[in-house]
């Protein structure tokens, strides 16, 4: 999962300007904010992370 994400990241960086497309499904990658929990010093904290969303990972993110 992590490998796939970094691969997508690399490809979108390469293209540079304009909307990034997913190299797998060729959909435009939509940046979305996902909330998740991070543990910091024994305390659970909610953090927001930006994720580029397309067909490939939409089910992963939205469950
Ligand atoms: Zn995709």
Tab-separated table of C-alpha atoms and ligand atoms in Angstrom:
chain	number	residue	atom	x	y	z
A	1	UNK	CA	0.000	0.000	0.000
A	2	UNK	CA	2.737	2.422	0.958
A	3	UNK	CA	4.717	1.460	-2.136
A	4	UNK	CA	1.792	2.168	-4.424
A	5	UNK	CA	1.251	5.559	-2.840
A	6	UNK	CA	4.847	6.694	-3.219
A	7	UNK	CA	4.815	5.532	-6.831
A	8	UNK	CA	1.740	7.649	-7.537
A	9	UNK	CA	3.387	10.551	-5.774
A	10	UNK	CA	6.482	10.308	-7.958
A	11	UNK	CA	4.464	10.226	-11.143
A	12	UNK	CA	2.413	13.277	-10.214
A	13	UNK	CA	5.558	15.205	-9.318
A	14	UNK	CA	7.108	14.360	-12.679
A	15	UNK	CA	4.188	15.832	-14.599
A	16	UNK	CA	4.617	19.094	-12.731
A	17	UNK	CA	2.013	21.611	-13.841
A	18	UNK	CA	-1.691	21.080	-14.232
A	19	UNK	CA	-3.898	18.429	-12.710
A	20	UNK	CA	-2.113	15.248	-11.766
A	21	UNK	CA	-3.406	12.076	-13.320
A	22	UNK	CA	-3.185	8.625	-11.861
A	23	UNK	CA	-0.828	6.485	-13.950
A	24	UNK	CA	-2.937	3.435	-13.181
A	25	UNK	CA	-6.538	4.450	-13.915
A	26	UNK	CA	-5.830	7.792	-15.646
A	27	UNK	CA	-8.311	9.604	-13.429
A	28	UNK	CA	-7.533	13.120	-12.238
A	29	UNK	CA	-6.158	12.896	-8.720
A	30	UNK	CA	-8.339	14.862	-6.351
A	31	UNK	CA	-6.702	16.100	-3.157
A	32	UNK	CA	-8.882	15.237	-0.190
A	33	UNK	CA	-8.411	15.671	3.538
A	34	UNK	CA	-8.677	12.503	5.585
A	35	UNK	CA	-8.841	12.443	9.364
A	36	UNK	CA	-6.957	9.816	11.265
A	37	UNK	CA	-5.601	9.250	14.740
A	38	UNK	CA	-1.970	9.542	15.690
A	39	UNK	CA	-0.550	8.492	19.029
A	40	UNK	CA	1.808	11.016	20.524
A	41	UNK	CA	3.336	10.471	23.931
A	42	UNK	CA	0.585	8.046	24.878
A	43	UNK	CA	-2.161	10.451	23.863
A	44	UNK	CA	-4.404	9.945	20.905
A	45	UNK	CA	-4.644	12.945	18.686
A	46	UNK	CA	-6.704	13.506	15.581
A	47	UNK	CA	-4.683	14.637	12.591
A	48	UNK	CA	-5.659	15.700	9.107
A	49	UNK	CA	-3.723	14.424	6.144
A	50	UNK	CA	-3.949	15.348	2.467
A	51	UNK	CA	-4.397	12.396	0.154
A	52	UNK	CA	-4.645	12.324	-3.616
A	53	UNK	CA	-7.774	10.441	-4.422
A	54	UNK	CA	-8.671	8.469	-7.550
A	55	UNK	CA	-10.529	5.270	-8.392
A	56	UNK	CA	-7.620	3.131	-7.180
A	57	UNK	CA	-7.648	4.277	-3.572
A	58	UNK	CA	-11.134	5.705	-3.026
A	59	UNK	CA	-12.314	2.448	-1.469
A	60	UNK	CA	-9.247	2.403	0.781
A	61	UNK	CA	-9.929	5.901	2.046
A	62	UNK	CA	-13.696	5.770	2.329
A	63	UNK	CA	-13.768	2.147	3.404
B	1	LIG	ZN1	-5.916	5.480	-9.957
